[in-house]
Amino acid sequence: MQRLTLFAAGLVLSTGALAHHGWSEYQSDKPLDLSGTIEQAGYEQPHGFVRLKTADNKTWLVVLAPPSRMESRGLAREMLKPGQRATVHGYPHRSKSDELRAENITIEGKKTELR
C-alpha cells in the first residue's frame, strides 16, 4: 500500500513538472519590445498569459508570471482585459514564432516586473 501511495504521489508531481515548460526554450539573447492590444487574457497556473495584437496585425501569445507573483507586484487580474493597450519586454520562443516570455509588462503607464 505504501508503494502505491508513493507511486501515485510521484506520478502527480511528475505530471506537473511536464506541464511547466523550461525557460531555455526562449532566446534570452534576442529581447523584443511589443506594443499592442490585449485580445484575450488568462490569470491561471502555472503562468498567466495575454494574446497581444500588434500594429502589424500579428497576435502574440505572451507568457506572463504565475498569478501569485503578478498579484504581489501589483498586476491585478482586472488590468489584463480585452481592449486594454499593453507593452511587453521579453524573449521570443525558439521554435514558436508567435510566442514571447515577458520579463515585464506596462499597462496604463504602470510597469510590472514579472521575473
Short mmCIF file of C-alpha atoms in Angstrom, two decimals:
data_model
loop_
_atom_site.label_atom_id
_atom_site.label_comp_id
_atom_site.label_asym_id
_atom_site.label_seq_id
_atom_site.Cartn_x
_atom_site.Cartn_y
_atom_site.Cartn_z
CA MET A 1 0.00 0.00 0.00
CA GLN A 2 2.84 2.38 0.85
CA ARG A 3 4.47 1.72 -2.55
CA LEU A 4 1.23 2.51 -4.33
CA THR A 5 0.88 5.78 -2.42
CA LEU A 6 4.47 6.78 -3.24
CA PHE A 7 3.95 5.86 -6.90
CA ALA A 8 0.77 7.93 -7.09
CA ALA A 9 2.45 10.92 -5.45
CA GLY A 10 5.39 10.67 -7.86
CA LEU A 11 3.06 10.49 -10.83
CA VAL A 12 1.18 13.61 -9.75
CA LEU A 13 4.40 15.57 -9.19
CA SER A 14 5.97 14.48 -12.49
CA THR A 15 2.83 15.42 -14.44
CA GLY A 16 3.03 18.95 -13.03
CA ALA A 17 6.69 19.18 -13.94
CA LEU A 18 5.98 18.14 -17.52
CA ALA A 19 3.25 20.76 -17.86
CA HIS A 20 5.67 23.50 -16.80
CA HIS A 21 8.00 24.38 -19.64
CA GLY A 22 11.59 25.46 -19.15
CA TRP A 23 12.81 28.97 -19.86
CA SER A 24 15.61 27.59 -22.05
CA GLU A 25 13.02 27.44 -24.85
CA TYR A 26 13.26 31.23 -25.12
CA GLN A 27 16.01 33.29 -26.78
CA SER A 28 17.29 35.48 -23.96
CA ASP A 29 19.91 36.94 -26.32
CA LYS A 30 17.21 38.40 -28.61
CA PRO A 31 14.98 40.66 -26.48
CA LEU A 32 11.85 42.14 -28.07
CA ASP A 33 9.58 45.02 -27.17
CA LEU A 34 5.99 44.64 -28.34
CA SER A 35 3.07 47.03 -28.03
CA GLY A 36 -0.50 46.27 -28.87
CA THR A 37 -4.00 45.49 -27.68
CA ILE A 38 -4.91 42.61 -25.41
CA GLU A 39 -7.33 40.31 -27.24
CA GLN A 40 -7.52 37.63 -24.55
CA ALA A 41 -6.03 37.13 -21.10
CA GLY A 42 -5.64 34.33 -18.59
CA TYR A 43 -4.72 34.64 -14.94
CA GLU A 44 -4.11 30.98 -14.17
CA GLN A 45 -1.43 28.49 -13.12
CA PRO A 46 1.30 27.81 -13.92
CA HIS A 47 1.57 31.15 -15.77
CA GLY A 48 -0.77 33.90 -16.80
CA PHE A 49 -0.90 34.95 -20.43
CA VAL A 50 -2.17 37.55 -22.83
CA ARG A 51 -2.80 37.35 -26.54
CA LEU A 52 -1.43 40.66 -27.77
CA LYS A 53 -2.32 42.00 -31.22
CA THR A 54 0.40 44.30 -32.53
CA ALA A 55 0.19 47.08 -35.17
CA ASP A 56 1.28 44.67 -37.92
CA ASN A 57 -1.83 42.51 -37.16
CA LYS A 58 0.25 39.71 -35.63
CA THR A 59 -1.16 38.15 -32.49
CA TRP A 60 1.41 37.02 -29.94
CA LEU A 61 0.96 34.59 -27.08
CA VAL A 62 2.75 36.40 -24.24
CA VAL A 63 3.61 34.14 -21.30
CA LEU A 64 3.46 36.03 -18.01
CA ALA A 65 4.37 35.14 -14.41
CA PRO A 66 2.34 32.96 -12.06
CA PRO A 67 -0.78 34.74 -10.73
CA SER A 68 0.56 34.99 -7.18
CA ARG A 69 3.64 36.89 -8.39
CA MET A 70 1.60 39.18 -10.64
CA GLU A 71 -0.77 39.95 -7.77
CA SER A 72 2.03 40.61 -5.27
CA ARG A 73 3.69 43.00 -7.73
CA GLY A 74 0.51 44.95 -8.40
CA LEU A 75 -0.70 43.45 -11.67
CA ALA A 76 -4.31 42.63 -10.80
CA ARG A 77 -6.46 40.34 -12.92
CA GLU A 78 -8.69 43.30 -13.83
CA MET A 79 -5.78 45.06 -15.57
CA LEU A 80 -5.49 42.25 -18.13
CA LYS A 81 -8.68 42.83 -20.04
CA PRO A 82 -9.50 42.64 -23.74
CA GLY A 83 -9.18 46.01 -25.44
CA GLN A 84 -6.52 47.23 -22.98
CA ARG A 85 -3.28 48.57 -24.51
CA ALA A 86 -0.07 46.96 -23.24
CA THR A 87 3.65 46.96 -23.89
CA VAL A 88 5.80 43.94 -23.07
CA HIS A 89 9.53 43.36 -22.98
CA GLY A 90 10.64 39.77 -23.28
CA TYR A 91 12.18 36.95 -25.23
CA PRO A 92 10.86 35.08 -28.27
CA HIS A 93 10.36 31.32 -28.26
CA ARG A 94 12.99 29.37 -30.19
CA SER A 95 10.51 27.45 -32.34
CA LYS A 96 7.12 29.20 -31.95
CA SER A 97 7.28 32.42 -33.97
CA ASP A 98 4.28 33.94 -32.18
CA GLU A 99 5.24 33.28 -28.54
CA LEU A 100 7.11 35.57 -26.15
CA ARG A 101 8.08 35.16 -22.49
CA ALA A 102 7.56 38.52 -20.82
CA GLU A 103 10.12 39.99 -18.44
CA ASN A 104 7.85 42.96 -17.76
CA ILE A 105 4.56 44.40 -18.88
CA THR A 106 3.38 48.00 -18.90
CA ILE A 107 -0.32 48.82 -18.69
CA GLU A 108 -1.69 52.36 -18.22
CA GLY A 109 1.84 53.65 -17.56
CA LYS A 110 2.45 51.10 -14.77
CA LYS A 111 5.40 48.80 -15.41
CA THR A 112 5.33 45.44 -13.61
CA GLU A 113 8.44 43.26 -13.39
CA LEU A 114 7.43 39.64 -13.85
CA ARG A 115 10.65 37.79 -13.24
#
